[in-house]
Amino acid sequence: MLSSKNSALESKDNEIFEVEESIAIQSELIKTMATMVNSKAYVNERNQMGCWKQANYHVEQNNKIVDEELSDWESKFFEVDMDDLHELFMAANYLEIESLLNGVAKRVADIIKACMNVEVIRQTFGINNDFAAQQEEEIRKLNSWNHI
Amino acid sequence: MEHLPVEVIGNILSHLEGARDVVIASATCRKWREAYRKHLHTLAFNSNDWPAYCDISPILLEILITRTIFQTTGLQGLSILMDDAGEFTASTVIAWFMYTRETLRRLFYNVPTSPNVNILAICGRQKLEILAVAHNSITGVEPNFQRFPCLKSLSLSHVCISALDLSLLLTACPKLESLELVDPEIAISDAQVTVELSSPTLKSIYVEAISLDKFILETDSIERLHLRDCALEVFELIGKGTLKYFKIDDVSVIHLDIAETVDNLEVVDVSSFTIIWTRFYQMISRSSKLRKLRLWDVTFDDYDEGIDLETIAVCFPQLKHLSLCYELRDGLMHYGLQGSSNLENVTVLELGWTVINDFFSHWIEELLKRCPNLKKLIIFGVISEAKSHEECQILAKFTSSIVRLMRKYMHVEVQFEYE
């Protein structure tokens, strides 16, 4: 039996998670859905687990506000490969958990910073260069940080 | 990354902060460029971010910054912190602030402008939550026309402002919670340099490098007060007992009055200060909730008998953390150790002295006896560069006596910090 403070969430692969209410409502989506009957969050199991872990940690830490510890734990939490990072992003975006979104965004930003130039960024993230040659030239002129 | 919405990419680019990184990343593909142009919320031009900034002349820097800012839309956080960049032209700086005024929530700016720009008048006021200005002058504050309805945090560093304008500025910020004042140049209109500030919402105040005849703070919500490197004749805090954290560091005050506000004090941290213990103690004697007391590099008036542990133990029963470092003249030490009340709740003890010798180790021993629940002991010592043979011997003897001492307190963790 569920205690009154817990919500039951079913994932895409039919796994049921029991999550304490204060943590569940970190997700804006769940908060809204909580009023609806028979609602489901369409996120796969592994990343939902990750999301709730992170949300749980945030709720706990809100009472202590220890920034150093938080960033230590989070940097380990986000040391996953690109695919997982992408999944986490999609999950965080869909569930609308702001703290998780910002955590993943920070991690991706760090990866970008470590890239030396545009080409390396494209390779790391598998991005196709879809600029027309003329556009690219215009952009280069406008943003000539390297030429100054 | 192809499926991520462009707003999410905008958020990622915003976490890069450094403008150069943002511009480079935005050149990867159309979506990322759109993210930079339409969904970037934070942008920073900080001299710490890119070493080559110092090689660029102020004029070129202005062009670079203008081009980059003007390609964005809806910027919420803008930071231009260029140390040693020279000066920016007033008209250019005005253009930056006007462009972002509708949406800006956080502004950090520290470059002198020529001629002076009245930043408060130009920057967006409606949504501004954090404002940090340095190396500029602030004049003609009009609290009726220039209100900052959302401003929570204000920092003024090396700014030139009159005492009146400073006090008017606070009245223009109905939600202000944090104020930081560093090395201001307070323009004075009469012989006495007096600053009187009043704010019902201020929770945290930090003042550094200020020299005044009179400094009066009236704040009903204040929780944190930190003064550093100040020379004040009179300092008065008027409040309602909300103060929790009080720290003074290298301050000279002739008349210090925080008496009304001490009932809920949790941390008192005094360093590099001359104390008259009886007077100081009277000031904080009602702070029965005190958790941490730090008296570091303090000196006592010649006629003062100094700190006594008995008083500390009896009046601050909830004390968890005690840090003491002062000159242990023979008479002082013995007086201080009179009585037998224990510091029951102290779990962390930090003890320091400028001279390492027998007195010091004896004092440490006595204090250990009075802290039955101690978990951690940190010993601070100063070691002179030129160590004579005699000094080395004394240090060795000290170390041995501490080792012997700590065998009786095996459960206590010991750390040493020497400088």
Coordinates of N, CA and C in Angstrom, one line a residue, chain B residues 285-405:
Chain B
S285 N 26.8 39.2 26.0 CA 26.4 38.2 27.1 C 25.0 37.6 26.9
R286 N 24.1 38.3 26.2 CA 22.8 37.8 26.1 C 22.7 36.8 24.9
S287 N 23.8 36.5 24.2 CA 23.7 35.6 23.1 C 23.8 34.2 23.5
S288 N 22.8 33.7 24.2 CA 22.9 32.3 24.7 C 22.8 31.3 23.7
K289 N 22.5 31.7 22.4 CA 22.4 30.7 21.4 C 23.7 30.6 20.6
L290 N 24.8 31.2 21.1 CA 26.0 31.3 20.3 C 26.6 29.9 20.1
R291 N 26.9 29.6 18.8 CA 27.4 28.3 18.4 C 28.9 28.4 18.2
K292 N 29.4 29.6 17.6 CA 30.8 29.7 17.3 C 31.3 31.0 17.8
L293 N 32.4 30.9 18.5 CA 33.1 32.1 19.0 C 34.5 32.1 18.5
R294 N 34.9 33.1 17.8 CA 36.3 33.1 17.3 C 36.9 34.5 17.7
L295 N 38.0 34.4 18.5 CA 38.7 35.6 18.9 C 40.2 35.4 18.4
W296 N 40.5 36.0 17.3 CA 41.8 35.6 16.6 C 42.7 36.8 16.5
D297 N 43.9 36.7 16.9 CA 44.9 37.9 16.8 C 44.2 39.1 17.5
V298 N 43.7 38.8 18.6 CA 43.1 40.0 19.4 C 44.1 40.4 20.5
T299 N 44.1 41.7 20.7 CA 44.9 42.1 21.8 C 44.1 42.8 22.9
F300 N 44.6 42.8 24.1 CA 43.8 43.3 25.2 C 44.4 44.6 25.6
D301 N 43.5 45.4 26.1 CA 43.8 46.7 26.7 C 44.8 46.3 27.9
D302 N 45.7 47.2 28.2 CA 46.7 46.9 29.3 C 46.0 46.5 30.6
Y303 N 44.9 47.2 30.9 CA 44.3 47.0 32.2 C 43.3 45.9 32.2
D304 N 43.1 45.3 31.1 CA 42.0 44.3 31.0 C 42.6 43.0 31.5
E305 N 41.7 42.2 32.1 CA 42.2 40.9 32.7 C 42.0 39.8 31.7
G306 N 41.4 40.1 30.6 CA 41.3 39.1 29.5 C 40.1 38.1 29.6
I307 N 40.1 37.3 28.6 CA 39.1 36.3 28.5 C 39.1 35.3 29.6
D308 N 38.0 34.9 30.1 CA 38.0 33.8 31.1 C 37.0 32.7 30.6
L309 N 37.5 31.5 30.7 CA 36.7 30.4 30.2 C 35.4 30.1 30.9
E310 N 35.5 30.5 32.2 CA 34.3 30.2 33.1 C 33.1 31.0 32.5
T311 N 33.3 32.3 32.2 CA 32.3 33.1 31.7 C 31.8 32.5 30.4
I312 N 32.7 32.1 29.5 CA 32.3 31.6 28.2 C 31.5 30.3 28.4
A313 N 31.9 29.4 29.3 CA 31.2 28.2 29.5 C 29.8 28.4 30.1
V314 N 29.7 29.3 31.0 CA 28.4 29.5 31.6 C 27.4 30.3 30.7
C315 N 27.9 31.3 30.0 CA 27.0 32.1 29.2 C 26.7 31.6 27.8
F316 N 27.5 30.7 27.3 CA 27.3 30.2 26.0 C 27.2 28.7 26.0
P317 N 26.2 28.2 26.6 CA 26.1 26.7 26.8 C 26.0 25.9 25.5
Q318 N 25.6 26.6 24.4 CA 25.4 25.8 23.2 C 26.7 26.0 22.2
L319 N 27.7 26.5 22.8 CA 28.9 26.7 22.0 C 29.5 25.4 21.4
K320 N 29.6 25.3 20.1 CA 30.2 24.1 19.5 C 31.6 24.3 19.0
H321 N 31.9 25.6 18.6 CA 33.2 25.8 18.0 C 33.8 27.0 18.6
L322 N 35.0 26.8 19.2 CA 35.8 27.9 19.9 C 37.1 28.0 19.2
S323 N 37.4 29.3 18.8 CA 38.7 29.6 18.2 C 39.4 30.7 19.0
L324 N 40.6 30.4 19.6 CA 41.2 31.5 20.3 C 42.7 31.6 19.9
C325 N 43.0 32.9 19.7 CA 44.5 33.1 19.4 C 44.8 34.5 19.9
Y326 N 45.5 34.6 21.0 CA 45.9 35.9 21.5 C 47.1 35.7 22.3
E327 N 47.7 36.8 22.7 CA 49.0 36.8 23.4 C 48.7 36.3 24.8
L328 N 49.4 35.2 25.1 CA 49.2 34.6 26.5 C 50.1 35.1 27.5
R329 N 49.9 36.3 28.0 CA 50.8 36.7 29.0 C 50.4 35.9 30.3
D330 N 51.5 35.7 31.1 CA 51.3 34.8 32.2 C 50.1 35.0 33.0
G331 N 49.9 36.2 33.4 CA 48.8 36.6 34.3 C 47.5 36.3 33.6
L332 N 47.4 36.7 32.3 CA 46.2 36.5 31.5 C 45.8 35.0 31.5
M333 N 46.7 34.2 31.3 CA 46.4 32.8 31.1 C 45.8 32.2 32.3
H334 N 46.5 32.4 33.4 CA 46.0 31.9 34.7 C 44.6 32.4 35.1
Y335 N 44.4 33.7 34.8 CA 43.1 34.2 35.1 C 42.1 33.5 34.3
G336 N 42.4 33.4 33.0 CA 41.5 32.8 32.1 C 41.1 31.4 32.4
L337 N 41.9 30.7 33.0 CA 41.6 29.3 33.3 C 41.0 29.0 34.6
Q338 N 40.7 30.0 35.3 CA 40.0 29.8 36.6 C 38.7 29.2 36.5
G339 N 38.2 28.6 37.5 CA 36.8 28.1 37.5 C 36.9 26.7 37.0
S340 N 35.7 26.0 37.0 CA 35.8 24.6 36.6 C 34.7 24.2 35.7
S341 N 33.9 25.1 35.2 CA 32.8 24.7 34.3 C 33.3 24.3 33.0
N342 N 32.8 23.2 32.5 CA 33.2 22.7 31.2 C 32.5 23.3 30.0
L343 N 33.1 23.2 28.9 CA 32.5 23.6 27.7 C 31.9 22.3 27.0
E344 N 30.7 22.0 27.5 CA 30.2 20.7 27.2 C 29.9 20.4 25.8
N345 N 29.5 21.4 25.0 CA 29.1 21.1 23.6 C 30.2 21.4 22.6
V346 N 31.4 21.9 23.1 CA 32.4 22.2 22.1 C 33.0 21.0 21.4
T347 N 32.8 20.9 20.1 CA 33.4 19.8 19.4 C 34.6 20.1 18.5
V348 N 34.7 21.4 18.3 CA 35.9 21.9 17.5 C 36.6 23.0 18.2
L349 N 37.9 22.8 18.4 CA 38.7 23.8 19.1 C 39.9 24.2 18.2
E350 N 40.0 25.5 18.0 CA 41.1 26.0 17.2 C 41.9 26.9 18.1
L351 N 43.2 26.6 18.2 CA 44.0 27.4 19.1 C 45.3 27.8 18.4
G352 N 45.6 29.1 18.6 CA 46.8 29.6 17.9 C 47.5 30.6 18.8
W353 N 48.8 30.7 18.4 CA 49.6 31.6 19.2 C 50.8 32.0 18.3
T354 N 51.3 33.2 18.5 CA 52.4 33.7 17.7 C 53.7 33.1 18.1
V355 N 53.8 32.6 19.3 CA 55.1 32.0 19.7 C 54.8 30.6 20.2
I356 N 55.6 29.6 19.7 CA 55.4 28.2 20.1 C 56.3 27.9 21.2
N357 N 55.8 27.7 22.4 CA 56.6 27.3 23.5 C 55.8 26.6 24.6
D358 N 56.4 26.4 25.7 CA 55.8 25.7 26.8 C 54.4 26.3 27.2
F359 N 54.4 27.6 27.3 CA 53.1 28.2 27.7 C 52.0 27.7 26.8
F360 N 52.2 27.7 25.5 CA 51.2 27.3 24.5 C 50.8 25.9 24.7
S361 N 51.7 25.0 24.9 CA 51.3 23.6 25.1 C 50.6 23.4 26.4
H362 N 51.0 24.2 27.4 CA 50.3 24.1 28.7 C 48.8 24.6 28.6
W363 N 48.7 25.6 27.8 CA 47.4 26.2 27.6 C 46.5 25.3 26.8
I364 N 47.0 24.6 25.8 CA 46.3 23.7 25.0 C 45.8 22.5 26.0
E365 N 46.7 22.1 26.8 CA 46.4 21.0 27.7 C 45.2 21.4 28.6
E366 N 45.3 22.6 29.2 CA 44.2 23.0 30.1 C 42.8 23.1 29.4
L367 N 42.9 23.6 28.1 CA 41.7 23.7 27.4 C 41.1 22.4 27.0
L368 N 41.9 21.4 26.7 CA 41.4 20.1 26.4 C 40.7 19.5 27.6
K369 N 41.2 19.8 28.8 CA 40.5 19.3 30.0 C 39.1 19.8 30.1
R370 N 38.9 21.0 29.6 CA 37.6 21.7 29.8 C 36.6 21.3 28.7
C371 N 37.0 20.6 27.7 CA 36.1 20.3 26.6 C 35.9 18.8 26.5
P372 N 35.1 18.2 27.3 CA 34.9 16.8 27.4 C 34.4 16.1 26.1
N373 N 33.7 16.8 25.3 CA 33.2 16.2 24.1 C 33.9 16.6 22.8
L374 N 35.1 17.0 22.9 CA 35.8 17.5 21.8 C 36.1 16.4 20.7
K375 N 35.9 16.8 19.5 CA 36.2 15.8 18.4 C 37.4 16.2 17.6
K376 N 37.6 17.6 17.5 CA 38.7 18.0 16.6 C 39.4 19.2 17.2
L377 N 40.8 19.1 17.1 CA 41.6 20.1 17.6 C 42.5 20.6 16.5
I378 N 42.5 21.9 16.2 CA 43.4 22.4 15.2 C 44.4 23.4 15.8
I379 N 45.7 23.1 15.7 CA 46.7 24.0 16.3 C 47.3 24.9 15.2
F380 N 47.3 26.2 15.5 CA 47.9 27.1 14.5 C 49.2 27.7 15.1
G381 N 50.2 27.7 14.3 CA 51.5 28.3 14.7 C 52.1 29.1 13.7
V382 N 52.9 30.1 14.1 CA 53.7 30.9 13.2 C 55.1 30.5 13.3
I383 N 55.7 30.2 12.2 CA 57.1 29.8 12.2 C 57.9 30.8 11.4
S384 N 58.9 31.3 12.1 CA 59.7 32.4 11.4 C 60.6 31.8 10.3
E385 N 60.9 32.6 9.3 CA 61.7 32.0 8.2 C 63.1 31.6 8.6
A386 N 63.7 32.4 9.3 CA 65.1 32.1 9.8 C 65.0 31.3 11.1
K387 N 65.2 30.0 11.0 CA 65.0 29.3 12.2 C 66.4 29.0 12.9
S388 N 66.5 29.6 14.0 CA 67.8 29.3 14.7 C 67.7 27.9 15.3
H389 N 68.9 27.5 15.8 CA 68.9 26.1 16.3 C 68.0 26.0 17.6
E390 N 68.0 27.1 18.3 CA 67.2 27.2 19.5 C 65.7 27.1 19.2
E391 N 65.3 27.8 18.1 CA 63.9 27.8 17.7 C 63.5 26.4 17.3
C392 N 64.4 25.7 16.5 CA 64.1 24.3 16.1 C 63.9 23.4 17.3
Q393 N 64.7 23.6 18.3 CA 64.6 22.8 19.5 C 63.3 23.0 20.2
I394 N 62.9 24.3 20.2 CA 61.6 24.6 20.9 C 60.5 24.0 20.2
L395 N 60.5 24.0 18.8 CA 59.5 23.5 18.0 C 59.4 21.9 18.2
A396 N 60.6 21.3 18.3 CA 60.6 19.9 18.5 C 60.0 19.5 19.9
K397 N 60.4 20.3 20.9 CA 59.9 20.0 22.2 C 58.4 20.2 22.2
F398 N 57.9 21.2 21.6 CA 56.5 21.5 21.5 C 55.8 20.3 20.9
T399 N 56.3 19.8 19.7 CA 55.7 18.7 19.0 C 55.6 17.5 19.9
S400 N 56.7 17.2 20.6 CA 56.7 16.0 21.5 C 55.7 16.2 22.6
S401 N 55.5 17.4 23.2 CA 54.6 17.5 24.3 C 53.1 17.4 23.7
I402 N 52.9 17.8 22.5 CA 51.6 17.6 21.9 C 51.3 16.1 21.7
V403 N 52.3 15.4 21.2 CA 52.1 14.0 20.9 C 51.8 13.3 22.3
R404 N 52.5 13.6 23.3 CA 52.2 13.0 24.6 C 50.8 13.4 25.1
L405 N 50.4 14.6 24.9 CA 49.1 15.1 25.3 C 48.0 14.3 24.6

